[in-house]
XYZ file of C-alpha atoms in Angstrom:
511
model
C 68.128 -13.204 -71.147
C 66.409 -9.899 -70.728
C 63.078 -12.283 -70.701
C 63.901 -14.200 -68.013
C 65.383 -11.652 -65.805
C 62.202 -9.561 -66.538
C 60.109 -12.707 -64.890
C 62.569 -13.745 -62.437
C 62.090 -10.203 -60.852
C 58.278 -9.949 -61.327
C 57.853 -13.268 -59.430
C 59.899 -12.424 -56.555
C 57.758 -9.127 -56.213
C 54.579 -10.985 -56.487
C 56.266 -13.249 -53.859
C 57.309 -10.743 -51.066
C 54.032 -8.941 -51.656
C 51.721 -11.956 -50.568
C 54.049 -12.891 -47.380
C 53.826 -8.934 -46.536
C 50.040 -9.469 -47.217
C 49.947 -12.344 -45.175
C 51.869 -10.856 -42.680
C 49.718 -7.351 -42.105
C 46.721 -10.299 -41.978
C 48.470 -12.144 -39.605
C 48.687 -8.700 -37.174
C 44.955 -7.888 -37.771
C 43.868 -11.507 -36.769
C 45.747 -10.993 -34.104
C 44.378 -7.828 -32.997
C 41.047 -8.459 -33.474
C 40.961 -11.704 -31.863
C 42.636 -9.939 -28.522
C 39.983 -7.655 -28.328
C 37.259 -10.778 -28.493
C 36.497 -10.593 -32.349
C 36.979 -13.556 -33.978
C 36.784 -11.589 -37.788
C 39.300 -11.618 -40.000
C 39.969 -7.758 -41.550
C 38.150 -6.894 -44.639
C 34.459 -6.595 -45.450
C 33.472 -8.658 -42.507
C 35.473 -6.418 -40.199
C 33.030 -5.152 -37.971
C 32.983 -0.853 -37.817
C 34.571 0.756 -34.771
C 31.755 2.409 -32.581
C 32.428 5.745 -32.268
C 32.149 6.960 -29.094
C 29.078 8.999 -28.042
C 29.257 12.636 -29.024
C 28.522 14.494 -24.800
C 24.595 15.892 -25.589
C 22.351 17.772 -23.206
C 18.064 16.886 -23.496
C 14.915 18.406 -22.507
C 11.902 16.502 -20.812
C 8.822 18.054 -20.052
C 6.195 15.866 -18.012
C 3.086 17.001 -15.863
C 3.498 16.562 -12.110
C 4.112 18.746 -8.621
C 7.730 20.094 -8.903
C 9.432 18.369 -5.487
C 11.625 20.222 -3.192
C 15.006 17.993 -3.338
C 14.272 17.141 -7.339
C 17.645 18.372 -8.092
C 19.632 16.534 -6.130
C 17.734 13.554 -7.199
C 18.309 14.246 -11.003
C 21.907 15.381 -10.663
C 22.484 11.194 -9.299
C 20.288 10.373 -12.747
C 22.390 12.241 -14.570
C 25.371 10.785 -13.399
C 24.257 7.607 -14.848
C 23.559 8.580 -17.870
C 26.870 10.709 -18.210
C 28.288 6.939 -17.694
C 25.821 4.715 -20.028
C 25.339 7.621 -22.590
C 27.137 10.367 -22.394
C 24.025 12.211 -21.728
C 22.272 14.412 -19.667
C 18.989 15.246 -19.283
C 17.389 18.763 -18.452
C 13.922 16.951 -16.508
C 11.348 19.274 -16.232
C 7.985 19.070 -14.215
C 5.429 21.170 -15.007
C 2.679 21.726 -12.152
C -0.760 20.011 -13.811
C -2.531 23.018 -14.040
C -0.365 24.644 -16.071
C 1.390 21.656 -18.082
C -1.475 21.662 -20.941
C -0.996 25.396 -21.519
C 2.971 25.013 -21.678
C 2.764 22.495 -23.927
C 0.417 24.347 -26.736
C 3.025 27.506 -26.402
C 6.105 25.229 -26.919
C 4.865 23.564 -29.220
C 2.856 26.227 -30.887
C 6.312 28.254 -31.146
C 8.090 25.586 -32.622
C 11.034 25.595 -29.532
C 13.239 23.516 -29.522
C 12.977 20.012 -26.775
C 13.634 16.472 -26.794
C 11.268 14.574 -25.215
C 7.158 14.931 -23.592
C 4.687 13.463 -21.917
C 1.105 12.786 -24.397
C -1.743 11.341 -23.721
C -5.405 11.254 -25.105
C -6.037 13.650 -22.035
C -3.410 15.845 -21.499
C -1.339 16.893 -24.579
C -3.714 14.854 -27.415
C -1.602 12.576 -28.924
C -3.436 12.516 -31.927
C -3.575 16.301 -32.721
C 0.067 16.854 -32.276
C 0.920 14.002 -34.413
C -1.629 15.945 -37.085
C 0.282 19.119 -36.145
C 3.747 17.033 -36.983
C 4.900 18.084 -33.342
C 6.096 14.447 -33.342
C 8.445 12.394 -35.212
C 7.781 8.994 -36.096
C 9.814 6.373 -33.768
C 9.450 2.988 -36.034
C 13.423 3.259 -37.057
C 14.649 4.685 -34.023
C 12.964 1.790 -32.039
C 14.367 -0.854 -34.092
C 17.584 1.042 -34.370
C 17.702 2.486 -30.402
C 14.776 0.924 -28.461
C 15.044 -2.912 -28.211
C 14.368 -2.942 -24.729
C 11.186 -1.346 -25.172
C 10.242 -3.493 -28.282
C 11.049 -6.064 -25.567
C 8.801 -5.524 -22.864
C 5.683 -3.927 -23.953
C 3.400 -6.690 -25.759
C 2.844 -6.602 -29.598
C -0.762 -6.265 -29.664
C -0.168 -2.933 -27.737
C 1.790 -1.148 -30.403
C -1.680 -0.820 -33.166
C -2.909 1.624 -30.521
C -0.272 4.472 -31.094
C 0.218 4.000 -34.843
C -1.087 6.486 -36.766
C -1.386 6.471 -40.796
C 0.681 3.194 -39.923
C 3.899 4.840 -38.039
C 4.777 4.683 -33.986
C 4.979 8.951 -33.034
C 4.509 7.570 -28.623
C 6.212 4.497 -26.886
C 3.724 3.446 -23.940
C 4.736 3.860 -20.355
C 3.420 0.430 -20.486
C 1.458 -0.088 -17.193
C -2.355 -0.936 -16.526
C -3.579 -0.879 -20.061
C -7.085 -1.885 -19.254
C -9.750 0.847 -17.934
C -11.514 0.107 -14.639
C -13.151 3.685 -13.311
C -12.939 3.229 -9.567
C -13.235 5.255 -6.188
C -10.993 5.678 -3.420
C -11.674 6.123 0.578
C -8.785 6.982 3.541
C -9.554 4.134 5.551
C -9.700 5.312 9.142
C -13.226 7.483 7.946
C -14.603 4.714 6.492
C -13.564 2.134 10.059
C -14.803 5.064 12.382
C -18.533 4.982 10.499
C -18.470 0.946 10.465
C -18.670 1.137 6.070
C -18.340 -1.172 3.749
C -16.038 0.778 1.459
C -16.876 -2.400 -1.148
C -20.558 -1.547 -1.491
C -19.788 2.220 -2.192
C -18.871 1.302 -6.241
C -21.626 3.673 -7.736
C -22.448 7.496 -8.067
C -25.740 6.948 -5.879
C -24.340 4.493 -3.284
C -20.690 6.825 -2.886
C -23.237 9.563 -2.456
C -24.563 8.489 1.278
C -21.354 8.385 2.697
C -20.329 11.752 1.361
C -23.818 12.459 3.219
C -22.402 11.202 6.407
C -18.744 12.706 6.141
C -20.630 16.067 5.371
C -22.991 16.013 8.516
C -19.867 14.392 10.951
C -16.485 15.890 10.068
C -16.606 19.353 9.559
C -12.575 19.894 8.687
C -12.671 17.133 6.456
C -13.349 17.631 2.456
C -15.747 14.843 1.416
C -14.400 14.494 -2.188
C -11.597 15.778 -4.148
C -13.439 16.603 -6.463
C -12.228 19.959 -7.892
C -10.687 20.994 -11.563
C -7.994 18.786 -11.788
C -6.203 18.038 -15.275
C -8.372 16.023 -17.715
C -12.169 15.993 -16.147
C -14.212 14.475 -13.167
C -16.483 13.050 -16.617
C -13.597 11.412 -18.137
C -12.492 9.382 -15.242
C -16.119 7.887 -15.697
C -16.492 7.533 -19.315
C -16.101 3.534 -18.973
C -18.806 3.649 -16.013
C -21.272 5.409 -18.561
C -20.086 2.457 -20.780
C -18.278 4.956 -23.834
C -14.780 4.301 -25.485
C -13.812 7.794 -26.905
C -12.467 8.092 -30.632
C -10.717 10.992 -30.647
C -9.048 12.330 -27.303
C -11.275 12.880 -24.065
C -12.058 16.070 -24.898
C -12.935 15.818 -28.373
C -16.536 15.298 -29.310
C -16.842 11.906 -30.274
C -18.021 7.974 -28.428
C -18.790 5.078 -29.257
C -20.996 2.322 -26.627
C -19.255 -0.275 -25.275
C -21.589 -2.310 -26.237
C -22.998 -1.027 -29.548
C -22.176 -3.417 -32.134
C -23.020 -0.784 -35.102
C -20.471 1.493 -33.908
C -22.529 4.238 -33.806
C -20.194 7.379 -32.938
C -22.039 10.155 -30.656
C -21.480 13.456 -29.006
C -20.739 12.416 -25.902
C -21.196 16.100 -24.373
C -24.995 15.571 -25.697
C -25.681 12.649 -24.104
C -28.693 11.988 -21.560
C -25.081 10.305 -19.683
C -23.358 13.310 -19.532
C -26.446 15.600 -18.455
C -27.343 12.629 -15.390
C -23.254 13.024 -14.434
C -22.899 17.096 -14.461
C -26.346 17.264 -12.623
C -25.388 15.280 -9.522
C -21.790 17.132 -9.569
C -23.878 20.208 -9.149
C -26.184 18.470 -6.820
C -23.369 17.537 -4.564
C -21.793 20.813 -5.281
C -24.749 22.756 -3.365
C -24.492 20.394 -1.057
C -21.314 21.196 -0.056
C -20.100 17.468 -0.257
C -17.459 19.427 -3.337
C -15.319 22.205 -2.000
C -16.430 26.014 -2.837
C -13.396 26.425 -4.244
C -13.311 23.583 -6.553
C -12.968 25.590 -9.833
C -9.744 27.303 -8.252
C -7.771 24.095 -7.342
C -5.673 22.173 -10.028
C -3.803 19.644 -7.447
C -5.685 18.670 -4.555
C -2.482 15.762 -3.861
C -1.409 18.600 -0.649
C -4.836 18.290 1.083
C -4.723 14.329 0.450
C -1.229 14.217 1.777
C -2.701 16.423 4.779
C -5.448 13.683 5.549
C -8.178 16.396 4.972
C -9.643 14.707 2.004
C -12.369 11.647 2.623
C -12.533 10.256 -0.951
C -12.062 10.630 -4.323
C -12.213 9.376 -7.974
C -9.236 7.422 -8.424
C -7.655 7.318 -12.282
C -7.687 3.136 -12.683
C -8.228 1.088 -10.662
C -5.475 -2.017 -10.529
C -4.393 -5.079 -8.469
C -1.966 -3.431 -5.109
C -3.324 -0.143 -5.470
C -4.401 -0.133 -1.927
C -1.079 -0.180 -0.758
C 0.049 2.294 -3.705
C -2.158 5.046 -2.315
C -1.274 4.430 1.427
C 2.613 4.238 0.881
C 2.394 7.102 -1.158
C 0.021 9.144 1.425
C 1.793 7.975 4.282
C -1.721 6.619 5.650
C -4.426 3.608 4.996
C -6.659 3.670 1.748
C -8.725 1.988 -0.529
C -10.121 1.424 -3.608
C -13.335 -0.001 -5.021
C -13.704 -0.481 -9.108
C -16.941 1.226 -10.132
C -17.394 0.109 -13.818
C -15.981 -3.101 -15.980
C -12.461 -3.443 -16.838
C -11.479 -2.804 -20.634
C -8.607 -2.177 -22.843
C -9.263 -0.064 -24.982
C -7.189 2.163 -27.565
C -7.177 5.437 -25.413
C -6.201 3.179 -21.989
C -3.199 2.459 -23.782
C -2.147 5.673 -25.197
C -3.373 7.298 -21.592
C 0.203 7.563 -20.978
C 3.130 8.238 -23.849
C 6.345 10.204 -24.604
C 7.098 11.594 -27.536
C 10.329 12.641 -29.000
C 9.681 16.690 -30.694
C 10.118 17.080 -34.439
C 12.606 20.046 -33.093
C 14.694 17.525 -30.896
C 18.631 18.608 -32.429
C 19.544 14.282 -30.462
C 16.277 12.280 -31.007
C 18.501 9.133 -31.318
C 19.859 9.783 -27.862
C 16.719 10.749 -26.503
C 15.220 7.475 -27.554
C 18.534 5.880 -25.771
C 17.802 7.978 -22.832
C 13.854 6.013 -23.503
C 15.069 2.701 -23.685
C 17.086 2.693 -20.320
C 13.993 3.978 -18.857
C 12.187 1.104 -19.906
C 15.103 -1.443 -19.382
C 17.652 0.534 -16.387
C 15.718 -0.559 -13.139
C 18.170 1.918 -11.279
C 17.710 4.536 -13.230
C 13.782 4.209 -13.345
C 13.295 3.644 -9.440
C 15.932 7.034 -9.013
C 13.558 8.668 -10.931
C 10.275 6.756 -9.564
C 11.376 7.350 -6.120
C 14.801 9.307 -5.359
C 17.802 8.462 -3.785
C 18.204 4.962 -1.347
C 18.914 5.977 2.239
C 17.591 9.272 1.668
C 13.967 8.901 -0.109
C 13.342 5.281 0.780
C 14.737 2.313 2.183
C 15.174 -1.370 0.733
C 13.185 -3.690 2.368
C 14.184 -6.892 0.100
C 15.621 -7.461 -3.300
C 12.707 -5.577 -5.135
C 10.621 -4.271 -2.164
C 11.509 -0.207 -0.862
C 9.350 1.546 1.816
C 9.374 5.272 1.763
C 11.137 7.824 4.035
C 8.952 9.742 5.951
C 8.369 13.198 4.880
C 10.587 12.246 1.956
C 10.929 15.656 0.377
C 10.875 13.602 -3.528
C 7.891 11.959 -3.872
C 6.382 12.856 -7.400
C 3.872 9.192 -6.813
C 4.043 9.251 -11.378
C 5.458 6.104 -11.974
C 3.104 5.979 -15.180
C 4.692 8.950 -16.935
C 9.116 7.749 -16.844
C 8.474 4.282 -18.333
C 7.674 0.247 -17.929
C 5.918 0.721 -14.500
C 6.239 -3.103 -13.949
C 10.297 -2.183 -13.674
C 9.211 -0.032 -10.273
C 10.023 -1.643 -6.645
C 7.126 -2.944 -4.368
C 5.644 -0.797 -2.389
C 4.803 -1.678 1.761
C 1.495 -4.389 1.237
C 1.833 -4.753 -2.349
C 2.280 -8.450 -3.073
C 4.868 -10.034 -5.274
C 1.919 -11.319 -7.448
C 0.755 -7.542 -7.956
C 2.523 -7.259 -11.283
C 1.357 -10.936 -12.639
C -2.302 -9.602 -11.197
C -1.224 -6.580 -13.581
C -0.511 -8.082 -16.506
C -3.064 -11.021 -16.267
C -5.491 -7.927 -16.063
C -4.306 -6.321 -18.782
C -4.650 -9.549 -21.495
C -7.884 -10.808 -19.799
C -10.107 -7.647 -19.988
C -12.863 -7.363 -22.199
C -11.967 -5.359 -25.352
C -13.518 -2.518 -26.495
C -15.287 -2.774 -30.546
C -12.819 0.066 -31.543
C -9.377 -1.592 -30.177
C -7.026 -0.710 -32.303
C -8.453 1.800 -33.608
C -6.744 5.213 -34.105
C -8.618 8.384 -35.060
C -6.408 10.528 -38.280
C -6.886 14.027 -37.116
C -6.048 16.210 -40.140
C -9.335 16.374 -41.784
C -11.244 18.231 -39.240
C -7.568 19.969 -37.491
C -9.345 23.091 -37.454
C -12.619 21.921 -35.947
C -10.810 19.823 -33.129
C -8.873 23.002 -32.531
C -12.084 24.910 -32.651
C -14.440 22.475 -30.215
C -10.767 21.880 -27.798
C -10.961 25.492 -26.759
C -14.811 25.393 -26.302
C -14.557 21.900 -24.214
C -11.945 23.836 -22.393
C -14.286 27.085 -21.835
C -16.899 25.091 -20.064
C -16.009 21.074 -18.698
C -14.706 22.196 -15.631
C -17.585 24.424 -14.562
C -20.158 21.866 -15.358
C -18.253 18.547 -13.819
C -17.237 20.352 -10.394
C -20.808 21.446 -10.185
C -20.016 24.671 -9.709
C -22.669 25.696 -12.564
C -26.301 25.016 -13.101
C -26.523 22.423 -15.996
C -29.986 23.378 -17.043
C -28.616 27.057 -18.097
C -25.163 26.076 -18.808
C -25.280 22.423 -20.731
C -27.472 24.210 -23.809
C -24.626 27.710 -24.188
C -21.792 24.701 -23.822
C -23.627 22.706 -26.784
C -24.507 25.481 -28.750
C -20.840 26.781 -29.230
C -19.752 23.126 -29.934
C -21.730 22.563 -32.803
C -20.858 25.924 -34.078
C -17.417 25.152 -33.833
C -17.849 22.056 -36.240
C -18.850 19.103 -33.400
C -20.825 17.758 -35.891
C -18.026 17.659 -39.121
C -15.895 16.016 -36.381
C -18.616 12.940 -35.500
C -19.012 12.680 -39.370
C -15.420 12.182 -39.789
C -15.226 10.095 -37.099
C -17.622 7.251 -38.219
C -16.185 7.732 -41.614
C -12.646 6.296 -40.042
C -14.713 3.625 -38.349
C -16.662 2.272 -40.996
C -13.502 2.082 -43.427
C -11.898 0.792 -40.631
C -14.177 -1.843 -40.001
C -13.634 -3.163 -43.477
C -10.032 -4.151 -42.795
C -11.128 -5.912 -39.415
């Protein structure tokens, strides 16, 4: 009897613990499918998101600090107080001085978020060999779809180094076309045919003619602006550099062994800081070249004729004029490529002492994806900065007091609105340029810093001591170019080339 009684009372607890099983089931079924899940509860229950922690970042990018930037990123950060739960601390850094700032933050191990690299400003390469960067492979696949999304595949080999992702692309014009630029109502007033002026010699006449006819204009803007006058026409001396612009170290764009030179000892480099001097005692560059890092205020003035423009690409015609507020344009002046350091011309990083880097690479991936939030920061506030004119076409305001014309450095530049004459084709034209180009023999191609660190750092502050004297002309080549070449190779130019075509040769063997 005691048995039975024993199982009669067992089985009705088994019983009333499945229904109350079923029944706490029942309710999560219920709950889940009310808030649009369809999963039952258990294993397959999806995690709660927790909701985003509030975090402040840091952004440091080169460009001329605008008078109304704050109200400008106060609306930017209202958006991302919404979408993130973020804010970001934006900070432009005049380009004079951004290289500088950089080396000390870095150097000093403080403590940001996010910066702008480049092979020419900030190497990329050497602050990945310094460990200034993290890598970004996880985060990306983890935080950064949208950017996964809209810059191509192929484009990706160019920033890996030792196989990891340490700079996402502000994915743009990847291909390299040197180029020229001319305001337009100097070159209608002498009858030219801006078209025709696409080399060194021919550009030369007209500066001849500006010189000898407008005395209160400046007949190139030539002057020591960030990077060099030389590197904006390595691809018109037909080099692909390995290392960083400023790092000893070329290849030919057309040398099938791969030979890597000293570009700073080239019969190229002598024939290009010889006519800068040449037109420097000429007067056709300023006096005061050496002593001007933005010459942007004299272009916005109209007192500049022409100019060496970065890259030329389809639209940027009416790029320059809506930016200047009058006519210009631009002639190419060398072959287009793609090449490694074209794509990795413009990057951000997130800093190995970032406290957020998932959030910053959030804060990334809506500028890459958020057209809102990358026009705000492109171009200010609508009504205020600059006007619609369609559904993806803006004009400016004029005397707009935010204009920072950097597109390149926030993001996907082919998320920007149309400018006044730019066609709707311009960023097809774009892109079509960017997969049809002729590619350089060392695409793909990254140079690993860390054997020679020291003798980069060594030959960087050398290259530093003495590119902008020789390419604003502003010193005799003949007495300076042999002092400049001297110091290089004491500084370990030559371990640096040897290392260089070591890289290249094993790299070769993979191709």
């Amino acid at each position: 009897m005691r048995k039975r009684i024993f199982v009669l009372v067992l089985t009705v607890l088994m019983i009333t613990s499945t229904m109350v099983g079923c029944g706490n089931k029942d309710k999560k079924e219920t709950s889940n499918t009310e808030n649009g899940n369809q999963q039952t509860a258990g294993e397959n229950e999806p995690k709660e998101e927790k909701e985003l922690e509030f975090v402040e970042l840091s952004w440091y990018y080169p460009g001329s600090p605008q008078s109304e930037q704050d109200v400008v990123f106060a609306e930017i950060n209202k958006l991302l107080k919404e979408k993130i739960n973020t804010k970001v601390n934006f900070h432009p850094v005049d380009w004079g001085s951004y290289e500088e700032k950089m080396k000390v933050k870095i150097g000093a191990s403080e403590e940001f978020d996010i910066c702008f690299t480049a092979n020419w400003m900030n190497n990329y390469q050497k602050n990945v060999s310094q460990e200034a960067f993290i890598s970004l492979d996880d985060l990306l696949n983890e935080y950064g779809s949208n950017i996964l999304k809209g810059i191509p595949e192929k484009f990706w080999g160019a920033t890996k180094i030792k196989g990891e992702i340490y700079g996402i692309p502000n994915y743009q014009i990847s291909t390299m076309t040197n180029g020229f630029w001319f305001k337009k109502d100097l070159i209608d007033k002498y009858n030219v045919d801006y078209k025709e002026l696409n080399t060194l010699d021919k550009w030369e006449v007209y500066l001849k003619t500006i010189k000898e006819n407008e005395p209160q204009i400046i007949p190139t803007a030539i002057c020591a602006e960030s990077g060099s006058n030389w590197g904006r026409m390595l691809v018109n001396y037909g080099f692909d550099e390995v290392g960083g612009r400023n790092i000893p170290g070329v290849v030919r764009l057309t040398d099938s062994s791969y030979k890597v030179i000293n570009q700073f000892a080239s019969d190229e480099f002598m024939s290009f800081v010889s006519k800068m001097h040449d037109w420097y005692e000429k007067g056709y560059i300023r006096n005061d070249a050496l002593a001007i890092q933005d010459p942007k205020g004299d272009i916005e003035a109209g007192k500049i004729a022409s100019g060496m423009g970065g890259n030329y690409k389809p639209g940027a015609d009416a790029e320059m004029s809506a930016t200047y507020g009058e006519e210009y344009v631009n002639v190419k002046a060398s072959e287009s490529y793609l090449l490694t350091s074209s794509i990795i011309a413009t990057l951000n990083a997130i800093s190995r002492t970032s406290k957020n880097p998932e959030r910053a690479m959030m804060v990334l991936d809506l500028m890459n994806s958020d057209k809102e939030i990358y026009n705000m920061l492109c171009y200010g506030i609508e009504g205020t900065h600059y006007n619609k004119t369609g559904d993806n076409s803006i004009e400016i305001v004029e005397d707009s007091k935010y204009k920072p014309n950097t597109n390149w450095i926030f993001g996907n530049t082919f998320n920007a609105y149309l400018l006044p004459g730019q066609s709707q084709q311009t960023f097809d034209d774009t892109q079509a340029f960017n997969m049809n180009s002729e590619a350089s023999p060392i695409l793909g191609f990254v140079f690993n810093q860390e054997p020679v660190s020291m003798q980069i750092a060594q030959c960087t502050t050398v290259v530093d001591e003495f590119i902008l004297s020789l390419d604003t002309g502003t010193v005799v080549p003949d007495e300076y170019l042999p002092k400049f070449l001297d110091k290089l190779e004491k500084a370990g130019s030559q371990k640096i080339i040897d290392e260089m075509q070591k890289q290249v040769d094993e790299w070769l063997k993979t191709k």
